[in-house]
Amino acid sequence: ILNVEQSPQSLHVQEGDSTNFTCSFPSSNFYALHWYRWETAKSPEALFVMTLNGDEKKKGRISATLNTKEGYSYLYIKGSQPEDSATYLCAFAGSGGSNYKLTFGKGTLLTVNP
Amino acid sequence: DAGITQSPRYKITETGRQVTLMCHQTWSHSYMFWYRQDLGHGLRLIYYSAAADITDKGEVSDGYVVSRSKTENFPLTLESATRSQTSVYFCASTLASRGGEQYFGPGTRLTVT
């Protein structure tokens, strides 16, 4: 069983704060690293899929970086808003076998207080 | 409607009964997945399918059976439901391009009494 760890487990910030979370994953047999945003009572939605070491992706105020050699990815949220409150999941896809089978971390629950 | 749908959305059943959860997608995605969501465990893969008639086990497949006779459907059957299978079940699909971004259904909340 692959080990995908996310930290912190939960985070409370004030509106306007910038924040970041970490995802660590196996540094061998890497194919892709996914980030998903999961709002309460909804389904997970993809934010980013990153496949290359050094990848940086950005969508609005949210960005992510990837280091496959050391096995970590950071997700950054600039100027957090209450609507950013959600669980942020990362998921690892390994090479060999099915490249599209994901192992998810347990997520970071972000609460943004107005 | 286009997209990925699951039925039923809520189900209560008794221990020992057979239950089938349905998943249907309209995109002709080749890959489909079943996950369960449990407190403290996040999302765990039950089964996945790379194409019609090709399925494989995930991390927590014991007690579950799947089939995929058509590309668009991927039903999950609990052969003899147990209380430990009380969970929220998510179906997902991917076109297997762009790194395999997955699209999730709305989930089925299953309670086994």
Coordinates of C-alpha atoms in Angstrom, one line a residue:
Chain A
I1 CA 0.0 0.0 0.0
L2 CA 1.4 3.4 -1.1
N3 CA 1.9 6.1 1.6
V4 CA 0.5 9.5 0.7
E5 CA 0.6 11.9 3.6
Q6 CA -1.0 15.3 3.9
S7 CA -0.3 18.0 6.5
P8 CA -1.7 19.6 8.4
Q9 CA -4.9 17.6 8.9
S10 CA -6.9 20.8 9.4
L11 CA -6.3 24.5 9.4
H12 CA -8.2 27.5 10.4
V13 CA -7.3 30.9 8.9
Q14 CA -8.7 34.3 8.7
E15 CA -10.1 35.8 5.5
G16 CA -7.2 37.4 3.6
D17 CA -4.5 35.1 5.1
S18 CA -2.3 33.2 2.7
T19 CA -1.8 29.5 3.5
N20 CA -0.2 26.4 2.2
F21 CA -0.4 22.6 2.7
T22 CA 1.9 19.7 2.0
C23 CA 1.5 16.4 0.3
S24 CA 4.3 13.8 0.4
F25 CA 4.3 10.7 -1.8
P26 CA 6.7 8.0 -2.9
S27 CA 9.6 9.4 -4.9
S28 CA 10.0 6.3 -7.1
N29 CA 7.8 5.1 -10.0
F30 CA 6.1 8.5 -10.3
Y31 CA 3.5 9.2 -13.0
A32 CA 1.3 12.1 -11.8
L33 CA 0.2 14.0 -8.7
H34 CA -3.3 15.3 -8.5
W35 CA -4.9 18.0 -6.3
Y36 CA -8.7 18.0 -5.7
R37 CA -11.0 20.4 -3.9
W38 CA -13.8 18.8 -1.9
E39 CA -16.6 21.0 -0.5
T40 CA -18.9 19.6 2.1
A41 CA -21.9 17.7 0.7
K42 CA -20.4 17.8 -2.8
S43 CA -18.0 15.6 -4.9
P44 CA -14.2 16.1 -5.3
E45 CA -13.3 18.4 -8.2
A46 CA -9.9 18.4 -9.8
L47 CA -7.7 21.5 -9.3
F48 CA -4.4 20.4 -10.9
V49 CA -2.7 17.3 -12.4
M50 CA 1.1 17.6 -12.4
T51 CA 3.4 15.2 -14.1
L52 CA 6.8 16.9 -14.4
N53 CA 9.4 17.6 -11.7
G54 CA 9.4 21.3 -11.1
D55 CA 5.9 21.8 -12.4
E56 CA 4.0 24.8 -11.1
K57 CA 0.3 25.3 -11.8
K58 CA -1.9 28.2 -11.0
K59 CA -5.7 28.7 -11.0
G60 CA -6.7 32.1 -9.7
R61 CA -5.5 32.5 -6.2
I62 CA -4.5 28.8 -5.9
S63 CA -1.2 27.4 -7.1
A64 CA 0.8 24.2 -6.7
T65 CA 4.4 23.1 -7.0
L66 CA 5.8 19.6 -7.5
N67 CA 9.1 18.0 -6.5
T68 CA 9.2 14.4 -7.7
K69 CA 12.8 13.8 -6.7
E70 CA 12.1 14.3 -3.0
G71 CA 8.4 13.3 -3.2
Y72 CA 6.4 16.4 -2.1
S73 CA 4.0 18.9 -3.5
Y74 CA 2.8 22.2 -2.0
L75 CA -0.6 23.8 -2.5
Y76 CA -0.8 27.5 -1.9
I77 CA -3.8 29.7 -1.4
K78 CA -3.2 33.5 -1.6
G79 CA -5.7 35.8 0.2
S80 CA -8.0 33.0 1.5
Q81 CA -11.7 33.7 1.2
P82 CA -14.6 31.9 3.0
E83 CA -15.5 30.2 -0.2
D84 CA -12.1 28.5 -0.2
S85 CA -13.3 26.5 2.9
A86 CA -13.1 22.8 1.8
T87 CA -11.0 19.7 2.1
Y88 CA -8.0 19.6 -0.2
L89 CA -7.0 16.2 -1.3
C90 CA -3.8 15.1 -3.1
A91 CA -3.5 11.8 -4.9
F92 CA -0.5 9.9 -6.3
A93 CA -0.5 8.0 -9.6
G94 CA 2.4 5.6 -10.0
S95 CA 4.0 4.4 -13.2
G96 CA 3.8 0.7 -14.0
G97 CA 0.5 -1.1 -14.0
S98 CA -2.4 1.4 -14.3
N99 CA -1.1 5.0 -14.5
Y100 CA -4.6 6.2 -13.7
K101 CA -5.2 4.4 -10.4
L102 CA -4.9 7.0 -7.6
T103 CA -3.9 6.7 -4.0
F104 CA -5.4 9.5 -2.1
G105 CA -4.1 11.3 1.0
K106 CA -6.5 11.9 3.9
G107 CA -6.8 15.5 3.0
T108 CA -6.4 18.9 4.7
L109 CA -9.6 20.5 5.9
L110 CA -9.3 24.3 5.5
T111 CA -11.7 26.6 7.3
V112 CA -11.6 30.3 6.4
N113 CA -13.2 32.6 9.0
P114 CA -14.7 35.8 7.7
Chain B
D1 CA -28.0 15.0 -18.6
A2 CA -24.4 14.7 -19.5
G3 CA -21.9 13.8 -16.8
I4 CA -21.6 11.0 -14.3
T5 CA -24.5 9.9 -12.2
Q6 CA -25.0 7.5 -9.3
S7 CA -28.1 5.8 -8.1
P8 CA -29.6 5.5 -5.6
R9 CA -28.3 8.5 -3.7
Y10 CA -29.3 7.1 -0.4
K11 CA -29.8 3.4 0.6
I12 CA -30.6 1.6 3.8
T13 CA -30.3 -2.1 3.8
E14 CA -30.0 -5.0 6.2
T15 CA -27.0 -7.1 7.0
G16 CA -26.7 -10.1 4.6
R17 CA -28.7 -8.5 1.8
Q18 CA -27.2 -8.0 -1.7
V19 CA -27.1 -4.4 -2.8
T20 CA -26.1 -2.9 -6.2
L21 CA -25.0 0.7 -6.6
M22 CA -25.2 2.1 -10.1
C23 CA -22.8 4.4 -11.9
H24 CA -23.4 5.8 -15.4
Q25 CA -21.3 8.3 -17.4
T26 CA -22.1 9.9 -20.7
W27 CA -18.6 10.9 -21.8
S28 CA -17.4 7.5 -23.0
H29 CA -14.5 7.7 -20.6
S30 CA -12.4 4.5 -20.7
Y31 CA -11.5 4.3 -17.1
M32 CA -14.0 4.1 -14.2
F33 CA -13.4 3.8 -10.5
W34 CA -15.3 3.0 -7.3
Y35 CA -14.2 4.6 -4.0
R36 CA -15.5 4.5 -0.5
Q37 CA -15.2 7.5 1.9
D38 CA -14.8 6.8 5.6
L39 CA -13.9 9.0 8.5
G40 CA -10.2 8.7 9.2
H41 CA -9.4 7.0 5.9
G42 CA -10.2 9.5 3.2
L43 CA -11.0 8.0 -0.2
R44 CA -10.0 4.4 -0.8
L45 CA -10.2 2.6 -4.1
I46 CA -12.5 -0.5 -4.2
Y47 CA -12.3 -1.5 -7.9
Y48 CA -11.4 0.1 -11.2
S49 CA -12.0 -0.7 -14.8
A50 CA -9.8 0.3 -17.8
A51 CA -12.4 -0.6 -20.4
A52 CA -15.5 -2.7 -20.9
D53 CA -14.9 -6.2 -19.6
I54 CA -11.6 -5.2 -17.9
T55 CA -11.7 -4.7 -14.2
D56 CA -9.2 -4.9 -11.4
K57 CA -9.1 -4.8 -7.6
G58 CA -8.2 -1.8 -5.5
E59 CA -7.1 -1.5 -2.0
V60 CA -10.4 -2.6 -0.3
S61 CA -12.1 -5.0 -2.7
D62 CA -13.2 -7.8 -0.3
G63 CA -17.0 -8.2 -0.2
Y64 CA -17.5 -6.3 -3.4
V65 CA -18.1 -7.3 -7.0
V66 CA -18.1 -5.2 -10.2
S67 CA -18.9 -5.7 -13.8
R68 CA -18.6 -3.5 -16.9
S69 CA -20.4 -4.9 -19.9
K70 CA -20.9 -1.4 -21.4
T71 CA -18.4 1.4 -21.4
E72 CA -20.9 3.8 -19.8
N73 CA -22.0 1.7 -16.8
F74 CA -20.0 0.4 -13.8
P75 CA -22.2 -1.2 -11.2
L76 CA -20.8 -2.1 -7.8
T77 CA -22.5 -5.0 -5.9
L78 CA -22.2 -5.8 -2.2
E79 CA -22.7 -9.6 -2.2
S80 CA -23.8 -9.9 1.4
A81 CA -23.8 -6.5 3.1
T82 CA -22.1 -6.0 6.4
R83 CA -22.2 -3.1 8.9
S84 CA -18.5 -2.3 8.1
Q85 CA -19.7 -1.5 4.5
T86 CA -21.7 1.5 5.8
S87 CA -20.0 4.3 3.9
V88 CA -20.4 6.9 1.2
Y89 CA -19.5 5.5 -2.2
F90 CA -18.2 7.6 -5.0
C91 CA -17.9 6.6 -8.6
A92 CA -15.4 8.4 -10.9
S93 CA -14.2 8.3 -14.5
T94 CA -11.4 9.6 -16.6
L95 CA -10.5 9.9 -20.2
A96 CA -7.0 8.9 -19.3
S97 CA -5.4 11.9 -20.9
R98 CA -4.2 15.2 -19.3
G99 CA -2.6 13.0 -16.6
G100 CA -5.9 11.2 -15.8
E101 CA -8.0 13.9 -14.1
Q102 CA -10.9 12.1 -12.5
Y103 CA -14.5 13.3 -12.5
F104 CA -16.6 12.2 -9.6
G105 CA -20.3 11.3 -9.3
P106 CA -22.4 12.8 -6.5
G107 CA -22.0 9.8 -4.2
T108 CA -24.3 7.2 -2.7
R109 CA -24.7 7.1 1.1
L110 CA -25.2 3.5 2.1
T111 CA -26.3 2.4 5.6
V112 CA -26.2 -1.3 6.6
T113 CA -28.3 -2.0 9.7

